[in-house]
Backbone as JSON Lines, residues from 0, in Angstrom:
{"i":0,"aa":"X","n":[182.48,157.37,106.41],"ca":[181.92,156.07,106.1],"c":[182.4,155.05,107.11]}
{"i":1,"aa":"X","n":[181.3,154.28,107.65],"ca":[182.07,153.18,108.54],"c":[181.19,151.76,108.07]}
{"i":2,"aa":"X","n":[182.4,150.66,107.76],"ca":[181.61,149.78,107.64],"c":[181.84,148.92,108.84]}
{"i":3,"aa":"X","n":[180.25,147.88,109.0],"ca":[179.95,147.18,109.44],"c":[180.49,145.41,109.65]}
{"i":4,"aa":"X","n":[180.55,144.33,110.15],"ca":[180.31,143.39,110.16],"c":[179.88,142.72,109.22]}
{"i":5,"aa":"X","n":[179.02,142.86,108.74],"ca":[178.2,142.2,107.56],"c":[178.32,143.02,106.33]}
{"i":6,"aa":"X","n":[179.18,143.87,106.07],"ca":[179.69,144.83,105.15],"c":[178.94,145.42,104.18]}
{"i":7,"aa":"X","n":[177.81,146.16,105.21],"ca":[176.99,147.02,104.86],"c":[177.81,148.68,105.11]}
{"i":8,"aa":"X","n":[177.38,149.74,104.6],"ca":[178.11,150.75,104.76],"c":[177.28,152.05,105.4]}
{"i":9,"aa":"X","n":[177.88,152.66,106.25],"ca":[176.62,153.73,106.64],"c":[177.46,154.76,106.3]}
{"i":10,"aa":"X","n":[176.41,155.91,105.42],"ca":[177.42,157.31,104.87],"c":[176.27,158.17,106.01]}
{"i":11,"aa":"X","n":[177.25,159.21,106.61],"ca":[176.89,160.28,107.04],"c":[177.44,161.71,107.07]}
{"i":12,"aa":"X","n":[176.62,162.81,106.73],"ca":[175.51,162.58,107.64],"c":[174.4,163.01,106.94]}
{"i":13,"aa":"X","n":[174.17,162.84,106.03],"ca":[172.71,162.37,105.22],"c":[171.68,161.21,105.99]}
{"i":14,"aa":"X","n":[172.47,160.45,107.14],"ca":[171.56,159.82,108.1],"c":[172.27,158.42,107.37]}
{"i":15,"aa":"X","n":[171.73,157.77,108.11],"ca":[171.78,156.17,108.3],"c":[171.2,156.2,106.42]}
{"i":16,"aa":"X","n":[172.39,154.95,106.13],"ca":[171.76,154.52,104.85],"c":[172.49,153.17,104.66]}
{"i":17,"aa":"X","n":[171.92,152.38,104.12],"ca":[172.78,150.8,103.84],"c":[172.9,151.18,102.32]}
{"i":18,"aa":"X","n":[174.33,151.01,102.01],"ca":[174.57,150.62,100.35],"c":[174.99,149.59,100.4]}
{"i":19,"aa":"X","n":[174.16,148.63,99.21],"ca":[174.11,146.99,99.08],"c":[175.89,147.19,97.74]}
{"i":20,"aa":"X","n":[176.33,146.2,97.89],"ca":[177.98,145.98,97.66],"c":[177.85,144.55,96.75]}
{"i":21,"aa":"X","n":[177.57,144.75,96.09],"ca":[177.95,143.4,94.42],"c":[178.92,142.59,94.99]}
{"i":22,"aa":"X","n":[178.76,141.45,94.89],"ca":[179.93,140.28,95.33],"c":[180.04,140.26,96.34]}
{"i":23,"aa":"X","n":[179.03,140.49,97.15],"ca":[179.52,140.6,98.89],"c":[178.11,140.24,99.59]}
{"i":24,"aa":"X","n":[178.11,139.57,100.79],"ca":[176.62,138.98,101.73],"c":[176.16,140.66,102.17]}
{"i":25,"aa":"X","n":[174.99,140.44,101.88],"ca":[173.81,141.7,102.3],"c":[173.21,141.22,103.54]}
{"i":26,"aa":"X","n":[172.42,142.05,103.88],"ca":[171.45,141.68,104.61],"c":[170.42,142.63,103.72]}
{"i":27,"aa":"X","n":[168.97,142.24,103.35],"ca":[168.47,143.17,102.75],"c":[166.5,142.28,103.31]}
{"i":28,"aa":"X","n":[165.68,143.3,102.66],"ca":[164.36,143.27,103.12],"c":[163.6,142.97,102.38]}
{"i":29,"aa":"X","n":[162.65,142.13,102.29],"ca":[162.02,141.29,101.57],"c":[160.71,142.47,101.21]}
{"i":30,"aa":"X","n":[160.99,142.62,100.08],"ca":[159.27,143.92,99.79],"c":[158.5,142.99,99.01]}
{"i":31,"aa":"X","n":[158.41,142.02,98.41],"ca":[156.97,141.38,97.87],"c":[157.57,139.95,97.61]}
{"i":32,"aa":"X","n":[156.18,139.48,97.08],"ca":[156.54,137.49,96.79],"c":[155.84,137.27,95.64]}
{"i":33,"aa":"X","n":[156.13,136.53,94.42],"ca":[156.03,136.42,93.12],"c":[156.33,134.5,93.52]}
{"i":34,"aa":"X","n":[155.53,134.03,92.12],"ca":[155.99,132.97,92.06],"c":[157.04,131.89,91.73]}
{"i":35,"aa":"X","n":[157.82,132.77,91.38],"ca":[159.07,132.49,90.55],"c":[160.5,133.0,91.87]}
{"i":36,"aa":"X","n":[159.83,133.75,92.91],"ca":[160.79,134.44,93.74],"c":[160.12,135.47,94.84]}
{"i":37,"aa":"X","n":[161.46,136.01,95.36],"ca":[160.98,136.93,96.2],"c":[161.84,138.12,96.07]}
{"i":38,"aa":"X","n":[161.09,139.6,95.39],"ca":[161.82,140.12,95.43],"c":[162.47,141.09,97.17]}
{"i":39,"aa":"X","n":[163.64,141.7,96.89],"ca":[164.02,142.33,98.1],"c":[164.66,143.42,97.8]}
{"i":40,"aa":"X","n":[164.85,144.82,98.53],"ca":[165.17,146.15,98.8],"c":[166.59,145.97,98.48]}
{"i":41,"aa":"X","n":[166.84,146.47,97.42],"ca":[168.36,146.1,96.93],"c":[168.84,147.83,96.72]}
{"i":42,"aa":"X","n":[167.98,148.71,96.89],"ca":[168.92,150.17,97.41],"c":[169.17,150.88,96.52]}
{"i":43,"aa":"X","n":[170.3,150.86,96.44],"ca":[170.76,151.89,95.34],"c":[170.79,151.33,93.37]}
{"i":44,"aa":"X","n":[170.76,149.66,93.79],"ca":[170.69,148.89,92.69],"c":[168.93,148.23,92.35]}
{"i":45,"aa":"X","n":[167.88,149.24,93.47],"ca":[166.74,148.52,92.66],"c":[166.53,147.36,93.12]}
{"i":46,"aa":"X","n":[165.01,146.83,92.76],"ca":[164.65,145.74,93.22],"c":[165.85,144.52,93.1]}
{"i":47,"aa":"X","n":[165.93,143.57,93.93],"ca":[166.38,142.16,93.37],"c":[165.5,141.13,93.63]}
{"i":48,"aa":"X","n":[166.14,140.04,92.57],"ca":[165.28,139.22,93.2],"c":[165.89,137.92,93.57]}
{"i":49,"aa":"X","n":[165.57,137.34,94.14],"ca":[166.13,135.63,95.21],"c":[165.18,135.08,94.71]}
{"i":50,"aa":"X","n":[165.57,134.41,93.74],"ca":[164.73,132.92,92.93],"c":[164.5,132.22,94.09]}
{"i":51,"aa":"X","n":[162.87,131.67,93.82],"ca":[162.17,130.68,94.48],"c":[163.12,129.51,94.93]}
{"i":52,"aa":"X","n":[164.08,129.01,94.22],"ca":[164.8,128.1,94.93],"c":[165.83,128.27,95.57]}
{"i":53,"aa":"X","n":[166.14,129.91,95.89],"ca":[167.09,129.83,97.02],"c":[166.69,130.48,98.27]}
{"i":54,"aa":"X","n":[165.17,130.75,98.2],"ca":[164.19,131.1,99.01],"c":[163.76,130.26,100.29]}
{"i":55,"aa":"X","n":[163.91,130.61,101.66],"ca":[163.4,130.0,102.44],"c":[161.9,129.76,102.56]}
{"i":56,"aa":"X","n":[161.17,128.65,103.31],"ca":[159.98,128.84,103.33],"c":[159.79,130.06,104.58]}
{"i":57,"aa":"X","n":[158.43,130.11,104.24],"ca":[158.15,131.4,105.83],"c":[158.4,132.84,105.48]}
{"i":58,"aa":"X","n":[159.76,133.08,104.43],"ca":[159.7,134.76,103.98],"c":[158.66,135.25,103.45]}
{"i":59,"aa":"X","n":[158.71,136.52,104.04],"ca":[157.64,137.46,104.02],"c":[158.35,138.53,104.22]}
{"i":60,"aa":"X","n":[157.26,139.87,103.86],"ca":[157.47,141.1,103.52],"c":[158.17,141.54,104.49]}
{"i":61,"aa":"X","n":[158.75,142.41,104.49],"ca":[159.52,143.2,106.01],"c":[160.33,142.3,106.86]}
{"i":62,"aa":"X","n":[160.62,140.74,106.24],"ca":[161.33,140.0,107.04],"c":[163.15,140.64,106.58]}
{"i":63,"aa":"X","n":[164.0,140.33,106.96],"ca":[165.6,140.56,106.44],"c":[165.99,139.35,106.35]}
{"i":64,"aa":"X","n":[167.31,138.91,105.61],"ca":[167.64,137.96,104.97],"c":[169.14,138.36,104.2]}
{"i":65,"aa":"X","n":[169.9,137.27,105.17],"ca":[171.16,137.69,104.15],"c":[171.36,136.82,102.99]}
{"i":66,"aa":"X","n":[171.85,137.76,102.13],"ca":[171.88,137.22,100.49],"c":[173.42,137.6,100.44]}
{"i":67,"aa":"X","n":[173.62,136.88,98.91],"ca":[174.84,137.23,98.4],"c":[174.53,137.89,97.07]}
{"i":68,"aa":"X","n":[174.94,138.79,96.37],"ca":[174.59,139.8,95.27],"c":[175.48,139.46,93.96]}
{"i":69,"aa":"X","n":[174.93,139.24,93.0],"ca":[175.78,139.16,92.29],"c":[175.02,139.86,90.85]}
{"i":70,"aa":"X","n":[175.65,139.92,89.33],"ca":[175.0,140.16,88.54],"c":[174.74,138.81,87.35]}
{"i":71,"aa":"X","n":[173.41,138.49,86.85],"ca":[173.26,137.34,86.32],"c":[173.71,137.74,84.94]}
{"i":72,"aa":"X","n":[173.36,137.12,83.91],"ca":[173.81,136.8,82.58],"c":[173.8,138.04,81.59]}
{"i":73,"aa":"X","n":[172.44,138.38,82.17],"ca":[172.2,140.13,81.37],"c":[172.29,141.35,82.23]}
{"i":74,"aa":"X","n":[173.7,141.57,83.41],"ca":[174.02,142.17,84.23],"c":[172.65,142.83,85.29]}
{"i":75,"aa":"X","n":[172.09,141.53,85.44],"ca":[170.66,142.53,86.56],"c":[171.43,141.88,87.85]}
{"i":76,"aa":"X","n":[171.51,142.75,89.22],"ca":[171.68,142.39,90.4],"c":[170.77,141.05,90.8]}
{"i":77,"aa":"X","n":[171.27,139.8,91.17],"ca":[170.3,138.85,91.63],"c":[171.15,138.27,92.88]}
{"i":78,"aa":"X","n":[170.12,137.59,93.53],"ca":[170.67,137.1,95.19],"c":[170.59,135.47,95.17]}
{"i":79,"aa":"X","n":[171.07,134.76,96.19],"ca":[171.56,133.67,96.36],"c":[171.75,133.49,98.05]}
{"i":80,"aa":"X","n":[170.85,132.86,98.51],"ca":[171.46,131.9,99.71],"c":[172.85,131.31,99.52]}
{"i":81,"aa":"X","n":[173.13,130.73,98.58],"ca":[174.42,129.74,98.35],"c":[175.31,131.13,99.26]}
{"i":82,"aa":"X","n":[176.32,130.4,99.63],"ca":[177.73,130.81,99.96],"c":[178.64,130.53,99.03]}
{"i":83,"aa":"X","n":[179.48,131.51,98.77],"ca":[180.87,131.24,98.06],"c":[181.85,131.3,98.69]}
{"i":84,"aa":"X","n":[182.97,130.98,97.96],"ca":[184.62,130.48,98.53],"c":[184.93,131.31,99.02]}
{"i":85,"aa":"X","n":[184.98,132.66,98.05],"ca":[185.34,133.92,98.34],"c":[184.17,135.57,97.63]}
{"i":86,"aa":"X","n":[184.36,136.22,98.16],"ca":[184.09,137.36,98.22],"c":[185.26,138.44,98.08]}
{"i":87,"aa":"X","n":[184.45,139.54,97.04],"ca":[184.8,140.33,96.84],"c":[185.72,141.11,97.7]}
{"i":88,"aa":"X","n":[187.14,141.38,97.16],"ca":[188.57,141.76,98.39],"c":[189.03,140.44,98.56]}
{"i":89,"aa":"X","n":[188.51,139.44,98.21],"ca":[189.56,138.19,99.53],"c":[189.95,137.52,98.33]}
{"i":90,"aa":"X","n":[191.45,136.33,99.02],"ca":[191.94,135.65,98.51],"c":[191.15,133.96,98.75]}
{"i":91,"aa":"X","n":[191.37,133.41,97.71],"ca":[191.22,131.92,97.48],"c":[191.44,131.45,96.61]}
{"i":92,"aa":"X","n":[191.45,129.5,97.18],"ca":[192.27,128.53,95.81],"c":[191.21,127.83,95.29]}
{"i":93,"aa":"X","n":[190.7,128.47,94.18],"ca":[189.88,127.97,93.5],"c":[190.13,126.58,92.09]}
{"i":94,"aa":"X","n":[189.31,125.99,91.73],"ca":[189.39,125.37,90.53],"c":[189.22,125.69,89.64]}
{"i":95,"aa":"X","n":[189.42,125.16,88.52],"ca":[189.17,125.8,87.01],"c":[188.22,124.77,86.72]}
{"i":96,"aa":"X","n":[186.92,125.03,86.26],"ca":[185.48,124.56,85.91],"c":[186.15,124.19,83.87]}
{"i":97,"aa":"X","n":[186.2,125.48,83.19],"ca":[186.26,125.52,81.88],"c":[186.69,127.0,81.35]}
{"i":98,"aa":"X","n":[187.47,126.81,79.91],"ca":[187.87,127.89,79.97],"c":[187.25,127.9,78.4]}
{"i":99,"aa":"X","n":[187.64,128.78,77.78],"ca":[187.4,129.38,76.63],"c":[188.02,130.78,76.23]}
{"i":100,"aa":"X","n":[187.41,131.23,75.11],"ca":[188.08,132.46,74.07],"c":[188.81,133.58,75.01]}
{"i":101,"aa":"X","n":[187.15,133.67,76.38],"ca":[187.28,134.82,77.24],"c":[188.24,134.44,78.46]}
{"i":102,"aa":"X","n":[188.58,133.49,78.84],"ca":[189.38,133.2,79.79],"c":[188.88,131.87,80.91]}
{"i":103,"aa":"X","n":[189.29,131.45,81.99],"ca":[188.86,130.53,82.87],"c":[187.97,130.82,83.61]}
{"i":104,"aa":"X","n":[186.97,130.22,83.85],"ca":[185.89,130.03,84.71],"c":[186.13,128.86,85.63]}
{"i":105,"aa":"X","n":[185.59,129.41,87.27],"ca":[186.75,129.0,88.46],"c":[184.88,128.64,89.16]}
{"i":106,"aa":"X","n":[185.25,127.04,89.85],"ca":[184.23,126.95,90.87],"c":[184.4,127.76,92.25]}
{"i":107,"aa":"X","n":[183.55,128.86,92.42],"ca":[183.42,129.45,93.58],"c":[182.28,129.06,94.35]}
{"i":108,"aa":"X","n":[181.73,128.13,94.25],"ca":[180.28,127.53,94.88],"c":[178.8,128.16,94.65]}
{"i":109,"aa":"X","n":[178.72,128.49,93.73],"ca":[177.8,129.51,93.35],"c":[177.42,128.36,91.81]}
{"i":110,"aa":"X","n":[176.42,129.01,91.22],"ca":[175.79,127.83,90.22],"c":[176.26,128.67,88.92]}
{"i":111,"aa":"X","n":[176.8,129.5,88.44],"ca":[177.34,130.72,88.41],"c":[178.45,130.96,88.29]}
{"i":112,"aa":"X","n":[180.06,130.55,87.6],"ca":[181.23,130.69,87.67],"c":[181.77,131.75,87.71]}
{"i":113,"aa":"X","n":[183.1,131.4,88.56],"ca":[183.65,133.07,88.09],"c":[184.72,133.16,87.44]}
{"i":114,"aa":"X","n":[184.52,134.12,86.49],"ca":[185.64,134.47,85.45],"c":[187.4,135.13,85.89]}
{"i":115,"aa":"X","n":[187.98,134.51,84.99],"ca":[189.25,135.15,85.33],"c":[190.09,135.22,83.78]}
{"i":116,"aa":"X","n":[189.61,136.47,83.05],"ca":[189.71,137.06,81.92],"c":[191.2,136.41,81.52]}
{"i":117,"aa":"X","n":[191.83,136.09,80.23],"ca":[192.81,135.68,80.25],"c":[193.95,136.69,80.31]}
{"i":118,"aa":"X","n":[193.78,138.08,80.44],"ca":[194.49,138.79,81.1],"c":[195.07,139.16,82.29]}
{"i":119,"aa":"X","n":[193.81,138.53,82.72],"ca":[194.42,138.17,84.47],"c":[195.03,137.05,85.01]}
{"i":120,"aa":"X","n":[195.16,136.54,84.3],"ca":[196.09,135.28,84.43],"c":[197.5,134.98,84.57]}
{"i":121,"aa":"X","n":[198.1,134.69,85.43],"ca":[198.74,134.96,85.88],"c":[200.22,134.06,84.59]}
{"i":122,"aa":"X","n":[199.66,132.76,84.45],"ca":[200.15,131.7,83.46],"c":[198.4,131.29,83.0]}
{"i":123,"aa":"X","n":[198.81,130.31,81.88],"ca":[197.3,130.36,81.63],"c":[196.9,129.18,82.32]}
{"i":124,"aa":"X","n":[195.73,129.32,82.74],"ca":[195.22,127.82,83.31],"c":[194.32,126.7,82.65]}
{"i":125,"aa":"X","n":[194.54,125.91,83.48],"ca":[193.76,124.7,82.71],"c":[192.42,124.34,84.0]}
{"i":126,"aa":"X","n":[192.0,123.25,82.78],"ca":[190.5,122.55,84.0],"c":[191.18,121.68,84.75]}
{"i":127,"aa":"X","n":[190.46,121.53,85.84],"ca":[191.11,120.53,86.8],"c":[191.87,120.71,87.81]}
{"i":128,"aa":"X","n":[192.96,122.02,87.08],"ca":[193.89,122.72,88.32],"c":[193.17,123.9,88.99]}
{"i":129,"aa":"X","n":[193.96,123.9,90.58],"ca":[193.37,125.06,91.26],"c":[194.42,125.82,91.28]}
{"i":130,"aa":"X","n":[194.31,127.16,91.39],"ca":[194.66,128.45,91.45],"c":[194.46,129.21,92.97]}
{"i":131,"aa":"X","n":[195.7,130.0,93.23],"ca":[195.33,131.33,93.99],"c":[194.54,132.54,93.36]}
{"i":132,"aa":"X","n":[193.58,133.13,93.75],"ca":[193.25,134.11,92.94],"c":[192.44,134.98,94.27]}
{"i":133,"aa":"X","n":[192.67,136.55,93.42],"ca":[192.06,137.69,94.31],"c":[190.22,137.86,93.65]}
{"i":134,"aa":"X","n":[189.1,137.91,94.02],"ca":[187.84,138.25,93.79],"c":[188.12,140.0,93.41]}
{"i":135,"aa":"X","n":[187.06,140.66,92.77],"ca":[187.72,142.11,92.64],"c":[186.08,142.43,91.52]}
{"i":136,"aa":"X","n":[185.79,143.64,91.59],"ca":[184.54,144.13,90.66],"c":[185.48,144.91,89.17]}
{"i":137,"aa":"X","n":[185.22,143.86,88.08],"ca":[185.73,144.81,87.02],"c":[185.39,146.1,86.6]}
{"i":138,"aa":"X","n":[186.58,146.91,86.45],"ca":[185.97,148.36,86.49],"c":[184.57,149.0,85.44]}
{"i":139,"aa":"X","n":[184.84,148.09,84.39],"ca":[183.61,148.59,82.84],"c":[182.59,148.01,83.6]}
{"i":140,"aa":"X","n":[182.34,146.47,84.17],"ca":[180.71,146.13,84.01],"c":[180.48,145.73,85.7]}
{"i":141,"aa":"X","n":[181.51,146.45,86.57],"ca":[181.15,145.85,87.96],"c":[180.51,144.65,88.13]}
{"i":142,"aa":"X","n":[181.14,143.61,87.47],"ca":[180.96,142.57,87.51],"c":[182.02,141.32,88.4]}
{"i":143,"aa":"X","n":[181.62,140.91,89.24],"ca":[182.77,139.75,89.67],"c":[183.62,138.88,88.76]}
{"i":144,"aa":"X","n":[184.79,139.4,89.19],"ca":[185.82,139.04,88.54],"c":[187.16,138.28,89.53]}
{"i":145,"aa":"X","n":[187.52,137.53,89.37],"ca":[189.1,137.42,89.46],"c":[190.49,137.07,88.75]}
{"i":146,"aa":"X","n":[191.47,137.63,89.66],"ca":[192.64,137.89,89.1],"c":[193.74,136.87,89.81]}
{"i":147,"aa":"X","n":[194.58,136.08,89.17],"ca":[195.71,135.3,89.77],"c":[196.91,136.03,89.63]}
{"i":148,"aa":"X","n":[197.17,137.06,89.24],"ca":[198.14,138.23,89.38],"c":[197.97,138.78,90.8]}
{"i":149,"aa":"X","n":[198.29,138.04,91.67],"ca":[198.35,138.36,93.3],"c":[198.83,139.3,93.84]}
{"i":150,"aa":"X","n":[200.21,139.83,93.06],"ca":[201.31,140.23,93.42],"c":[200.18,142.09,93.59]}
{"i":151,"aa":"X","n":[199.93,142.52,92.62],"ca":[199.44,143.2,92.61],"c":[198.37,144.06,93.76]}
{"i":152,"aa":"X","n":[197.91,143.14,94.6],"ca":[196.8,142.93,95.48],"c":[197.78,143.07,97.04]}
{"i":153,"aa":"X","n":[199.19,142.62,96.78],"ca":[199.41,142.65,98.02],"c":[200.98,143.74,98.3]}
{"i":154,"aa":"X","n":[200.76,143.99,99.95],"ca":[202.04,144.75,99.95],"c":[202.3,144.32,101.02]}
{"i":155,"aa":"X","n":[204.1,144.91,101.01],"ca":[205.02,145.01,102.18],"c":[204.76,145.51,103.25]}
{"i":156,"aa":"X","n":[203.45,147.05,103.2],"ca":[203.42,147.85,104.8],"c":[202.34,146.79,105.35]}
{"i":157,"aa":"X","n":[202.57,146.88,106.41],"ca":[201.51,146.08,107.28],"c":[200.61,147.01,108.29]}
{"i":158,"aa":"X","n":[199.58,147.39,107.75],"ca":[198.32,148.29,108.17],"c":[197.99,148.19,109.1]}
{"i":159,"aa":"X","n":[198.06,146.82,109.92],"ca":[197.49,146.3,110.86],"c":[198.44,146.01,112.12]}
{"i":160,"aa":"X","n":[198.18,146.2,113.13],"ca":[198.91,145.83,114.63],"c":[198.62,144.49,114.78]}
{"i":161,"aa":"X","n":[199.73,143.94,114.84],"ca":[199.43,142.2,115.13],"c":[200.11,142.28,116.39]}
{"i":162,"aa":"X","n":[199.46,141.01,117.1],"ca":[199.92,141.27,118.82],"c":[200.8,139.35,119.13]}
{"i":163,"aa":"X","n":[201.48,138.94,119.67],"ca":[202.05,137.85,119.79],"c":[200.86,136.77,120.25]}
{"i":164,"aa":"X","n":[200.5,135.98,119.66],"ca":[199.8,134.69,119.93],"c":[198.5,135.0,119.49]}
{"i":165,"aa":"X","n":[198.38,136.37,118.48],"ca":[196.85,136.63,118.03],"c":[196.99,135.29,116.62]}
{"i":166,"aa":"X","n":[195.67,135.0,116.61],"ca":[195.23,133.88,115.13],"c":[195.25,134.81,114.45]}
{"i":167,"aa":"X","n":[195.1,134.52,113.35],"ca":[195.74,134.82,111.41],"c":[195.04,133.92,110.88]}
{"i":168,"aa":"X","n":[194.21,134.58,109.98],"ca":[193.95,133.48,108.85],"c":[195.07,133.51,107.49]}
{"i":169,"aa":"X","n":[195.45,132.47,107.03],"ca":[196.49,132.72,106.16],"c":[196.44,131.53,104.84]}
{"i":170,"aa":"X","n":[196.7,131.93,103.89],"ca":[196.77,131.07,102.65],"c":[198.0,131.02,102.52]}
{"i":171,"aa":"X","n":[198.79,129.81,102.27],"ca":[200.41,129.6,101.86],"c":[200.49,128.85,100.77]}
């Protein structure tokens, strides 16, 4: 498996194949136009669709288009122009929107909050304050999730060759 740039994945050698990745920017292909949207080649997850209002003008069939994937209210894969804070694997300091029974819901820029179960919580949070937190697909409903239990997410070996005067992106 090697992934890409745009963190599409090619398995071989069954040949070239894109598997589309929940919580993460696609690039995917526009197969028809409805009035309400446009749906697009979402792969292994089936049509999706990119509501008319996050739709550019001019798409059309066979055009590509990067989206962001997520699952809506009744777990169907749906897409979004919007950008978020973070993506699935990464760290960020999000806000707390509102919380309730199930836990805090964090503005990630999406219309769409994201949850952070009160098990994952690191202390409990409130509205208003921001948080460190990891993005991550819960294992039962592969659904975007995050966790402020950081510790968990990170380690001591360092995987990577760092070279003197290379940039770092870094959260402190």
């Amino acid at each position: 498996r090697l992934t890409n740039r745009y963190n599409l994945r090619f398995i071989f050698p069954l040949g070239l194949h894109f598997m589309v990745e929940l919580g993460k920017l696609n690039t995917l292909t526009v197969l028809r136009q409805k009035d309400f949207g446009v749906y697009l080649d979402g792969e292994q997850l089936g049509d999706i669709l990119l509501p008319r209002k996050f739709a550019p003008d001019g798409l059309k069939p066979d055009m590509e288009i990067e989206v962001f994937v997520y699952l809506d209210s009744e777990d169907r894969p749906v897409a979004t122009t919007q950008r978020p804070r973070v993506e699935i694997g990464q760290f960020a300091f999000l806000q707390v929107k509102d919380t309730n029974r199930i836990g805090a819901f964090l503005d990630w820029g999406l219309s769409k909050d994201l949850l952070v179960p009160y098990a994952e919580q690191h202390k409990p949070m409130e509205v208003g304050k921001s948080y460190l937190v990891r993005a991550y697909l819960d294992d039962i409903d592969q659904r975007p999730t995050a966790s402020s239990k950081i510790d968990k997410f990170l380690s001591d070996e360092n995987k990577q060759t760092f070279s003197a005067n290379q940039k770092v992106n870094l959260i402190v």
